[in-house]
C-alpha cells in the first residue's frame, strides 16, 4: 500500500509520501513515489503516485518522452493551464492502463493507478489535482486544502483538524509528517523512508526536498513530541461525574 | 456505516458505539448498537453490532428466545465459558445469514454482520471477542487490548498509541470517546448519539451506561480539550534546520 498527501496553502504546496511498495507480504521494497518535473523556467510540477507501480513507471516515462516532442504537441512543457496538465496526465494514465488491460485482467489484476499532480505555471496560482484511474480529477479547495492517496484514513483526522490555507509552509510540512506518522503506526504497508517536498509559490523550484529514513533525528523528534503531546492532551480530558479529584 | 469499539483492561471492559445507520444516503436513522444480557447473577454480556441491521436484530431476538429454553440447550444462560458464548453467537449469526442468503443475493446484498461480544462468567476473567460473519472469532489480548467494528481506521492511531491494560476504566472510556470523535469528524456515516458502557470486573452488572447526544456537555468538553491539546502538541513540534526562532 501507499500513503501520499499534498497540501495547498497560501504560501505554496507541500508534498509527502512514504516509499513502501508491496506485491504481497513477501515482496516488500522501497520505491520513490514523488517525482518532479521542471520542463521550463515558467513551470514546476510534482506527481505523487499510488496503485500499480508498473502503470506509474510507464506513465512517468511517457511524460518524460513527451517533453522531447515538438511544442505543438501536448506535454508538460506545452500546456498553458495546470488543469490542462491534469487532463493530459489523466489521458496518458488511461492509455497506459488500457495498453495492458487484457493480460492484466487475465491475471486477475487491474493495473490501476491514482495520482496527485501539483505545481504552478507562471501567471497563475499553484494548484493540486487528484487524478483518478479513469482520467478525471478533483482539485484541492480552500475548504479542503489537502488531497490524499492510498491508505488515507488513519492520517485524516489530524488533517481535518489542523489543515488550513493560512498555515506556514513549514507548519504544513510538519502536519504532513504527523499524518504520515499516524498512518505508519497503524499500517505496516506504509513505511519509511519518507519524502517531503516544499514548493514556495512563484519560485518554480523545489524549496526543500527531504528524504527521511527511520533513524532520521527530525522524524524521531516529531514522533516523540507528538506522542508526548497526545498523552498530555489525553491527561487533560474532563472527568466523569462519578470521578473524584481536581482534574476538572 | 458504524463505528464500535471495546477495550479490555485489568479493571474490566469498556464498550462504545455510535448509533448512525444508513441504507443509502437518503435513509439515515439512529439505532442502538450496544446490547446487554444478564441472564443470571453469575454472568454478564455485552454485544456490539455492525453490518446488516436486519441480521443483528434477528440474531438478538434468537439469543433472547434461547434464554427461555431448557438449561440443557445452549444459550447465554447455559454456557460455561465466555468463548462458548462466542461460538454459540457465531453459530446463530451464520444461521441468520444463511436463512436469508438466497433472496439477499438476488437483491445484490449479503446481509453480513460482524459483532463484538464481551463480558464475564463468574470464576473466570472478563474477555472480549470479535465474531466474524463466518462465525469464527478473535479475542482481545494484552498486546492489543481493543477490538473495533466498522469504520475503524480513523480512530485507530490514538488507540494504538494510548490503549494499555493498566489504564483506569474511566481513562479507557475517555480514550473510546476520543477515538469515536476522530471517526465522527472524518466520516459522516458515523454519528451521535454515542453509547458508552463500563463494566467493572466481578460485578456482573453494568457500572455505567451513558448515552451522549450531540449537545452533551461531556462530549463537547472532550472534543474541545482534545482539539486544544492536539493544537498545542502541534505547536511544540520541532522546527526544520532552515527555520529561525526558538522553537527548537
mmCIF file of N, CA and C in Angstrom, chain A residues 151-158 160-162 167-178 181-183 185-187 196 198 200 208 210 212 218 221-223 225-234 236-240 242-243 247-248, chain B residues 151-158 160-162 167-178 181-183 185-187 196 198 200 208 210 212 218 221-223 225-234 236-240 242-243 247-248:
data_model
loop_
_atom_site.group_PDB
_atom_site.id
_atom_site.type_symbol
_atom_site.label_atom_id
_atom_site.label_comp_id
_atom_site.label_asym_id
_atom_site.label_seq_id
_atom_site.Cartn_x
_atom_site.Cartn_y
_atom_site.Cartn_z
ATOM 1 N N UNK A 151 -3.645 4.688 1.546
ATOM 2 C CA UNK A 151 -4.144 4.325 2.875
ATOM 3 C C UNK A 151 -4.408 5.616 3.665
ATOM 4 N N UNK A 152 -5.518 6.304 3.310
ATOM 5 C CA UNK A 152 -5.662 7.694 3.749
ATOM 6 C C UNK A 152 -6.379 7.892 5.085
ATOM 7 N N UNK A 153 -7.063 6.856 5.588
ATOM 8 C CA UNK A 153 -7.968 7.122 6.705
ATOM 9 C C UNK A 153 -7.266 7.391 8.032
ATOM 10 N N UNK A 154 -6.192 6.638 8.313
ATOM 11 C CA UNK A 154 -5.529 6.801 9.607
ATOM 12 C C UNK A 154 -5.021 8.230 9.801
ATOM 13 N N UNK A 155 -4.522 8.815 8.728
ATOM 14 C CA UNK A 155 -3.895 10.126 8.845
ATOM 15 C C UNK A 155 -4.829 11.283 8.551
ATOM 16 N N UNK A 156 -6.127 10.989 8.371
ATOM 17 C CA UNK A 156 -7.044 12.080 8.016
ATOM 18 C C UNK A 156 -7.522 12.911 9.200
ATOM 19 N N UNK A 157 -7.812 12.311 10.372
ATOM 20 C CA UNK A 157 -8.352 13.158 11.450
ATOM 21 C C UNK A 157 -7.484 14.366 11.772
ATOM 22 N N UNK A 158 -6.173 14.184 11.824
ATOM 23 C CA UNK A 158 -5.318 15.324 12.182
ATOM 24 C C UNK A 158 -5.306 16.371 11.065
ATOM 25 N N UNK A 160 -7.913 16.981 9.018
ATOM 26 C CA UNK A 160 -9.210 17.660 9.090
ATOM 27 C C UNK A 160 -9.188 18.701 10.198
ATOM 28 N N UNK A 161 -8.468 18.391 11.267
ATOM 29 C CA UNK A 161 -8.446 19.260 12.429
ATOM 30 C C UNK A 161 -7.586 20.499 12.198
ATOM 31 N N UNK A 162 -6.427 20.329 11.576
ATOM 32 C CA UNK A 162 -5.418 21.401 11.592
ATOM 33 C C UNK A 162 -5.175 22.050 10.224
ATOM 34 N N UNK A 167 -1.710 28.212 7.192
ATOM 35 C CA UNK A 167 -0.516 27.618 7.809
ATOM 36 C C UNK A 167 0.724 28.106 7.070
ATOM 37 N N UNK A 168 1.852 28.153 7.768
ATOM 38 C CA UNK A 168 3.111 28.389 7.057
ATOM 39 C C UNK A 168 3.473 27.123 6.294
ATOM 40 N N UNK A 169 4.357 27.242 5.319
ATOM 41 C CA UNK A 169 4.805 26.053 4.585
ATOM 42 C C UNK A 169 5.417 25.034 5.535
ATOM 43 N N UNK A 170 6.160 25.511 6.514
ATOM 44 C CA UNK A 170 6.819 24.590 7.440
ATOM 45 C C UNK A 170 5.801 23.911 8.350
ATOM 46 N N UNK A 171 4.795 24.653 8.801
ATOM 47 C CA UNK A 171 3.757 24.016 9.609
ATOM 48 C C UNK A 171 2.993 22.983 8.776
ATOM 49 N N UNK A 172 2.734 23.320 7.526
ATOM 50 C CA UNK A 172 2.054 22.347 6.662
ATOM 51 C C UNK A 172 2.914 21.097 6.490
ATOM 52 N N UNK A 173 4.236 21.290 6.399
ATOM 53 C CA UNK A 173 5.142 20.141 6.257
ATOM 54 C C UNK A 173 5.146 19.305 7.543
ATOM 55 N N UNK A 174 5.135 19.975 8.702
ATOM 56 C CA UNK A 174 5.065 19.231 9.977
ATOM 57 C C UNK A 174 3.751 18.449 10.065
ATOM 58 N N UNK A 175 2.670 19.088 9.613
ATOM 59 C CA UNK A 175 1.371 18.415 9.635
ATOM 60 C C UNK A 175 1.402 17.168 8.753
ATOM 61 N N UNK A 176 2.045 17.284 7.594
ATOM 62 C CA UNK A 176 2.155 16.119 6.700
ATOM 63 C C UNK A 176 2.921 14.995 7.391
ATOM 64 N N UNK A 177 3.989 15.351 8.125
ATOM 65 C CA UNK A 177 4.768 14.316 8.825
ATOM 66 C C UNK A 177 3.946 13.635 9.912
ATOM 67 N N UNK A 178 3.150 14.416 10.639
ATOM 68 C CA UNK A 178 2.324 13.855 11.699
ATOM 69 C C UNK A 178 1.251 12.926 11.103
ATOM 70 N N UNK A 181 2.973 9.819 10.165
ATOM 71 C CA UNK A 181 3.328 9.069 11.375
ATOM 72 C C UNK A 181 2.135 8.257 11.881
ATOM 73 N N UNK A 182 0.953 8.874 11.920
ATOM 74 C CA UNK A 182 -0.249 8.161 12.374
ATOM 75 C C UNK A 182 -0.510 6.959 11.467
ATOM 76 N N UNK A 183 -0.259 7.125 10.184
ATOM 77 C CA UNK A 183 -0.517 6.046 9.233
ATOM 78 C C UNK A 183 0.489 4.917 9.386
ATOM 79 N N UNK A 185 2.130 4.118 12.011
ATOM 80 C CA UNK A 185 1.930 3.410 13.275
ATOM 81 C C UNK A 185 0.768 2.417 13.174
ATOM 82 N N UNK A 186 -0.120 2.613 12.201
ATOM 83 C CA UNK A 186 -1.325 1.782 12.120
ATOM 84 C C UNK A 186 -1.293 0.777 10.994
ATOM 85 N N UNK A 187 -0.421 0.955 10.018
ATOM 86 C CA UNK A 187 -0.465 0.093 8.848
ATOM 87 C C UNK A 187 0.953 -0.211 8.385
ATOM 88 N N UNK A 196 9.567 14.360 1.637
ATOM 89 C CA UNK A 196 8.828 15.569 1.976
ATOM 90 C C UNK A 196 9.350 16.680 1.067
ATOM 91 N N UNK A 198 8.691 20.766 -0.420
ATOM 92 C CA UNK A 198 8.025 22.049 -0.199
ATOM 93 C C UNK A 198 8.226 22.931 -1.422
ATOM 94 N N UNK A 200 7.459 26.736 -2.714
ATOM 95 C CA UNK A 200 7.012 28.093 -2.378
ATOM 96 C C UNK A 200 6.510 28.773 -3.648
ATOM 97 N N UNK A 208 12.468 22.899 -0.721
ATOM 98 C CA UNK A 208 13.103 21.910 0.159
ATOM 99 C C UNK A 208 12.681 20.545 -0.313
ATOM 100 N N UNK A 210 13.294 16.732 1.347
ATOM 101 C CA UNK A 210 13.937 15.901 2.368
ATOM 102 C C UNK A 210 13.582 14.437 2.146
ATOM 103 N N UNK A 212 13.633 11.243 4.562
ATOM 104 C CA UNK A 212 13.810 10.961 5.988
ATOM 105 C C UNK A 212 13.716 9.457 6.208
ATOM 106 N N UNK A 218 15.122 14.175 12.897
ATOM 107 C CA UNK A 218 13.923 15.013 12.783
ATOM 108 C C UNK A 218 12.660 14.169 12.965
ATOM 109 N N UNK A 221 12.204 13.059 16.510
ATOM 110 C CA UNK A 221 11.759 14.128 17.407
ATOM 111 C C UNK A 221 10.290 14.452 17.161
ATOM 112 N N UNK A 222 9.899 14.486 15.890
ATOM 113 C CA UNK A 222 8.475 14.714 15.593
ATOM 114 C C UNK A 222 7.631 13.645 16.279
ATOM 115 N N UNK A 223 8.011 12.380 16.112
ATOM 116 C CA UNK A 223 7.234 11.276 16.699
ATOM 117 C C UNK A 223 7.148 11.400 18.209
ATOM 118 N N UNK A 225 7.652 14.064 20.198
ATOM 119 C CA UNK A 225 6.900 15.215 20.718
ATOM 120 C C UNK A 225 5.410 15.065 20.458
ATOM 121 N N UNK A 226 5.070 14.484 19.325
ATOM 122 C CA UNK A 226 3.658 14.291 19.023
ATOM 123 C C UNK A 226 3.055 13.280 20.009
ATOM 124 N N UNK A 227 3.790 12.231 20.266
ATOM 125 C CA UNK A 227 3.309 11.224 21.214
ATOM 126 C C UNK A 227 3.158 11.850 22.613
ATOM 127 N N UNK A 228 4.163 12.595 23.036
ATOM 128 C CA UNK A 228 4.075 13.272 24.345
ATOM 129 C C UNK A 228 2.873 14.218 24.368
ATOM 130 N N UNK A 229 2.699 14.968 23.297
ATOM 131 C CA UNK A 229 1.614 15.941 23.240
ATOM 132 C C UNK A 229 0.251 15.274 23.310
ATOM 133 N N UNK A 230 0.109 14.143 22.622
ATOM 134 C CA UNK A 230 -1.167 13.413 22.655
ATOM 135 C C UNK A 230 -1.437 12.914 24.067
ATOM 136 N N UNK A 231 -0.403 12.412 24.736
ATOM 137 C CA UNK A 231 -0.595 11.896 26.091
ATOM 138 C C UNK A 231 -0.972 13.031 27.051
ATOM 139 N N UNK A 232 -0.325 14.193 26.849
ATOM 140 C CA UNK A 232 -0.702 15.341 27.693
ATOM 141 C C UNK A 232 -2.142 15.754 27.439
ATOM 142 N N UNK A 233 -2.520 15.800 26.178
ATOM 143 C CA UNK A 233 -3.909 16.151 25.844
ATOM 144 C C UNK A 233 -4.859 15.148 26.476
ATOM 145 N N UNK A 234 -4.485 13.886 26.421
ATOM 146 C CA UNK A 234 -5.320 12.831 26.997
ATOM 147 C C UNK A 234 -5.478 13.040 28.509
ATOM 148 N N UNK A 236 -5.575 15.708 30.058
ATOM 149 C CA UNK A 236 -6.385 16.900 30.377
ATOM 150 C C UNK A 236 -7.857 16.730 30.010
ATOM 151 N N UNK A 237 -8.250 15.553 29.599
ATOM 152 C CA UNK A 237 -9.664 15.347 29.263
ATOM 153 C C UNK A 237 -10.516 15.420 30.526
ATOM 154 N N UNK A 238 -11.771 15.810 30.392
ATOM 155 C CA UNK A 238 -12.604 16.004 31.585
ATOM 156 C C UNK A 238 -12.910 14.671 32.281
ATOM 157 N N UNK A 239 -13.131 14.749 33.573
ATOM 158 C CA UNK A 239 -13.501 13.567 34.343
ATOM 159 C C UNK A 239 -15.010 13.345 34.231
ATOM 160 N N UNK A 240 -15.418 12.125 34.467
ATOM 161 C CA UNK A 240 -16.844 11.826 34.514
ATOM 162 C C UNK A 240 -17.417 12.302 35.853
ATOM 163 N N UNK A 242 -18.895 10.835 38.167
ATOM 164 C CA UNK A 242 -18.701 9.987 39.327
ATOM 165 C C UNK A 242 -17.246 9.890 39.789
ATOM 166 N N UNK A 243 -16.364 10.572 39.066
ATOM 167 C CA UNK A 243 -14.963 10.512 39.471
ATOM 168 C C UNK A 243 -14.655 11.628 40.471
ATOM 169 N N UNK A 247 -9.198 17.082 38.530
ATOM 170 C CA UNK A 247 -8.941 17.214 37.093
ATOM 171 C C UNK A 247 -10.241 17.598 36.397
ATOM 172 N N UNK A 248 -10.706 18.747 36.598
ATOM 173 C CA UNK A 248 -11.990 19.314 36.137
ATOM 174 C C UNK A 248 -13.027 19.246 37.255
ATOM 175 N N UNK B 151 -16.135 1.294 10.700
ATOM 176 C CA UNK B 151 -15.256 2.333 10.140
ATOM 177 C C UNK B 151 -14.109 2.577 11.119
ATOM 178 N N UNK B 152 -13.160 1.624 11.169
ATOM 179 C CA UNK B 152 -12.224 1.575 12.297
ATOM 180 C C UNK B 152 -10.934 2.366 12.117
ATOM 181 N N UNK B 153 -10.616 2.773 10.875
ATOM 182 C CA UNK B 153 -9.265 3.284 10.646
ATOM 183 C C UNK B 153 -9.014 4.668 11.241
ATOM 184 N N UNK B 154 -9.997 5.565 11.124
ATOM 185 C CA UNK B 154 -9.770 6.936 11.605
ATOM 186 C C UNK B 154 -9.441 6.959 13.092
ATOM 187 N N UNK B 155 -10.110 6.108 13.854
ATOM 188 C CA UNK B 155 -9.947 6.140 15.308
ATOM 189 C C UNK B 155 -8.892 5.201 15.836
ATOM 190 N N UNK B 156 -8.142 4.557 14.940
ATOM 191 C CA UNK B 156 -7.170 3.581 15.418
ATOM 192 C C UNK B 156 -5.851 4.188 15.907
ATOM 193 N N UNK B 157 -5.306 5.224 15.242
ATOM 194 C CA UNK B 157 -3.997 5.714 15.699
ATOM 195 C C UNK B 157 -3.972 6.065 17.182
ATOM 196 N N UNK B 158 -5.009 6.716 17.689
ATOM 197 C CA UNK B 158 -4.972 7.111 19.105
ATOM 198 C C UNK B 158 -5.095 5.888 20.011
ATOM 199 N N UNK B 160 -3.907 2.834 19.240
ATOM 200 C CA UNK B 160 -2.600 2.161 19.188
ATOM 201 C C UNK B 160 -1.605 2.875 20.095
ATOM 202 N N UNK B 161 -1.764 4.185 20.200
ATOM 203 C CA UNK B 161 -0.825 4.981 20.965
ATOM 204 C C UNK B 161 -1.051 4.849 22.470
ATOM 205 N N UNK B 162 -2.299 4.850 22.889
ATOM 206 C CA UNK B 162 -2.592 5.031 24.325
ATOM 207 C C UNK B 162 -3.182 3.790 24.991
ATOM 208 N N UNK B 167 -4.646 1.106 32.054
ATOM 209 C CA UNK B 167 -5.497 2.308 32.130
ATOM 210 C C UNK B 167 -6.585 2.077 33.170
ATOM 211 N N UNK B 168 -7.076 3.148 33.782
ATOM 212 C CA UNK B 168 -8.277 3.020 34.613
ATOM 213 C C UNK B 168 -9.479 2.840 33.683
ATOM 214 N N UNK B 169 -10.571 2.347 34.230
ATOM 215 C CA UNK B 169 -11.783 2.208 33.424
ATOM 216 C C UNK B 169 -12.206 3.550 32.845
ATOM 217 N N UNK B 170 -12.077 4.595 33.649
ATOM 218 C CA UNK B 170 -12.506 5.916 33.181
ATOM 219 C C UNK B 170 -11.580 6.437 32.083
ATOM 220 N N UNK B 171 -10.266 6.200 32.229
ATOM 221 C CA UNK B 171 -9.363 6.615 31.153
ATOM 222 C C UNK B 171 -9.644 5.818 29.875
ATOM 223 N N UNK B 172 -9.931 4.554 30.028
ATOM 224 C CA UNK B 172 -10.270 3.751 28.840
ATOM 225 C C UNK B 172 -11.549 4.286 28.189
ATOM 226 N N UNK B 173 -12.499 4.728 29.015
ATOM 227 C CA UNK B 173 -13.746 5.291 28.474
ATOM 228 C C UNK B 173 -13.470 6.615 27.753
ATOM 229 N N UNK B 174 -12.590 7.440 28.331
ATOM 230 C CA UNK B 174 -12.220 8.702 27.657
ATOM 231 C C UNK B 174 -11.525 8.411 26.324
ATOM 232 N N UNK B 175 -10.668 7.396 26.329
ATOM 233 C CA UNK B 175 -9.968 7.018 25.102
ATOM 234 C C UNK B 175 -10.973 6.585 24.032
ATOM 235 N N UNK B 176 -11.978 5.830 24.455
ATOM 236 C CA UNK B 176 -13.008 5.397 23.498
ATOM 237 C C UNK B 176 -13.729 6.609 22.907
ATOM 238 N N UNK B 177 -14.010 7.613 23.746
ATOM 239 C CA UNK B 177 -14.693 8.819 23.239
ATOM 240 C C UNK B 177 -13.824 9.569 22.242
ATOM 241 N N UNK B 178 -12.535 9.651 22.530
ATOM 242 C CA UNK B 178 -11.625 10.359 21.630
ATOM 243 C C UNK B 178 -11.513 9.620 20.292
ATOM 244 N N UNK B 181 -14.607 10.330 18.453
ATOM 245 C CA UNK B 181 -14.591 11.720 17.981
ATOM 246 C C UNK B 181 -13.791 11.848 16.685
ATOM 247 N N UNK B 182 -12.610 11.203 16.642
ATOM 248 C CA UNK B 182 -11.782 11.251 15.422
ATOM 249 C C UNK B 182 -12.557 10.668 14.242
ATOM 250 N N UNK B 183 -13.333 9.626 14.508
ATOM 251 C CA UNK B 183 -14.077 8.958 13.434
ATOM 252 C C UNK B 183 -15.243 9.817 12.969
ATOM 253 N N UNK B 185 -15.496 13.005 13.090
ATOM 254 C CA UNK B 185 -15.015 14.190 12.388
ATOM 255 C C UNK B 185 -14.618 13.849 10.948
ATOM 256 N N UNK B 186 -14.370 12.572 10.670
ATOM 257 C CA UNK B 186 -13.851 12.190 9.357
ATOM 258 C C UNK B 186 -14.874 11.496 8.493
ATOM 259 N N UNK B 187 -15.939 10.954 9.077
ATOM 260 C CA UNK B 187 -16.868 10.144 8.298
ATOM 261 C C UNK B 187 -18.288 10.423 8.746
ATOM 262 N N UNK B 196 -21.868 4.633 25.652
ATOM 263 C CA UNK B 196 -20.620 4.306 26.338
ATOM 264 C C UNK B 196 -20.991 3.471 27.552
ATOM 265 N N UNK B 198 -19.473 0.881 30.763
ATOM 266 C CA UNK B 198 -18.310 0.463 31.553
ATOM 267 C C UNK B 198 -18.697 -0.736 32.410
ATOM 268 N N UNK B 200 -17.135 -3.142 35.345
ATOM 269 C CA UNK B 200 -16.045 -3.376 36.291
ATOM 270 C C UNK B 200 -16.012 -4.860 36.619
ATOM 271 N N UNK B 208 -21.566 1.685 34.498
ATOM 272 C CA UNK B 208 -22.023 2.965 33.958
ATOM 273 C C UNK B 208 -22.527 2.730 32.554
ATOM 274 N N UNK B 210 -23.803 5.396 29.564
ATOM 275 C CA UNK B 210 -24.132 6.768 29.166
ATOM 276 C C UNK B 210 -24.599 6.789 27.718
ATOM 277 N N UNK B 212 -24.813 9.710 24.990
ATOM 278 C CA UNK B 212 -24.353 11.095 24.831
ATOM 279 C C UNK B 212 -24.826 11.618 23.489
ATOM 280 N N UNK B 218 -20.514 16.834 28.322
ATOM 281 C CA UNK B 218 -19.311 15.998 28.447
ATOM 282 C C UNK B 218 -18.632 15.829 27.092
ATOM 283 N N UNK B 221 -16.992 18.984 25.903
ATOM 284 C CA UNK B 221 -15.748 19.298 26.613
ATOM 285 C C UNK B 221 -14.626 18.370 26.157
ATOM 286 N N UNK B 222 -14.939 17.097 25.972
ATOM 287 C CA UNK B 222 -13.928 16.160 25.471
ATOM 288 C C UNK B 222 -13.409 16.658 24.116
ATOM 289 N N UNK B 223 -14.324 17.007 23.232
ATOM 290 C CA UNK B 223 -13.931 17.458 21.884
ATOM 291 C C UNK B 223 -13.053 18.703 21.947
ATOM 292 N N UNK B 225 -11.275 19.969 24.540
ATOM 293 C CA UNK B 225 -9.953 19.805 25.155
ATOM 294 C C UNK B 225 -9.034 18.978 24.283
ATOM 295 N N UNK B 226 -9.594 17.992 23.611
ATOM 296 C CA UNK B 226 -8.767 17.169 22.721
ATOM 297 C C UNK B 226 -8.264 18.009 21.558
ATOM 298 N N UNK B 227 -9.140 18.821 21.013
ATOM 299 C CA UNK B 227 -8.743 19.691 19.915
ATOM 300 C C UNK B 227 -7.668 20.680 20.381
ATOM 301 N N UNK B 228 -7.885 21.303 21.513
ATOM 302 C CA UNK B 228 -6.879 22.222 22.063
ATOM 303 C C UNK B 228 -5.551 21.495 22.284
ATOM 304 N N UNK B 229 -5.635 20.300 22.842
ATOM 305 C CA UNK B 229 -4.420 19.532 23.147
ATOM 306 C C UNK B 229 -3.652 19.170 21.887
ATOM 307 N N UNK B 230 -4.380 18.806 20.837
ATOM 308 C CA UNK B 230 -3.711 18.474 19.578
ATOM 309 C C UNK B 230 -3.016 19.707 19.005
ATOM 310 N N UNK B 231 -3.695 20.851 19.115
ATOM 311 C CA UNK B 231 -3.093 22.078 18.573
ATOM 312 C C UNK B 231 -1.843 22.464 19.368
ATOM 313 N N UNK B 232 -1.909 22.274 20.687
ATOM 314 C CA UNK B 232 -0.720 22.551 21.498
ATOM 315 C C UNK B 232 0.419 21.603 21.134
ATOM 316 N N UNK B 233 0.092 20.328 20.978
ATOM 317 C CA UNK B 233 1.112 19.350 20.588
ATOM 318 C C UNK B 233 1.708 19.740 19.233
ATOM 319 N N UNK B 234 0.851 20.182 18.339
ATOM 320 C CA UNK B 234 1.315 20.588 17.011
ATOM 321 C C UNK B 234 2.281 21.773 17.114
ATOM 322 N N UNK B 236 4.277 22.397 19.406
ATOM 323 C CA UNK B 236 5.559 22.031 20.021
ATOM 324 C C UNK B 236 6.410 21.119 19.138
ATOM 325 N N UNK B 237 5.989 20.885 17.912
ATOM 326 C CA UNK B 237 6.792 20.027 17.028
ATOM 327 C C UNK B 237 8.099 20.740 16.672
ATOM 328 N N UNK B 238 9.147 19.980 16.383
ATOM 329 C CA UNK B 238 10.451 20.608 16.134
ATOM 330 C C UNK B 238 10.461 21.423 14.837
ATOM 331 N N UNK B 239 11.297 22.431 14.813
ATOM 332 C CA UNK B 239 11.450 23.227 13.597
ATOM 333 C C UNK B 239 12.436 22.557 12.650
ATOM 334 N N UNK B 240 12.331 22.897 11.390
ATOM 335 C CA UNK B 240 13.292 22.406 10.406
ATOM 336 C C UNK B 240 14.584 23.217 10.538
ATOM 337 N N UNK B 242 16.237 24.928 8.556
ATOM 338 C CA UNK B 242 16.306 26.234 7.899
ATOM 339 C C UNK B 242 15.414 27.291 8.539
ATOM 340 N N UNK B 243 14.650 26.872 9.556
ATOM 341 C CA UNK B 243 13.772 27.848 10.209
ATOM 342 C C UNK B 243 14.535 28.572 11.312
ATOM 343 N N UNK B 247 11.879 27.796 18.703
ATOM 344 C CA UNK B 247 11.039 26.617 18.964
ATOM 345 C C UNK B 247 11.815 25.351 18.661
ATOM 346 N N UNK B 248 13.041 25.282 19.089
ATOM 347 C CA UNK B 248 13.975 24.192 18.832
ATOM 348 C C UNK B 248 14.440 24.227 17.383
#
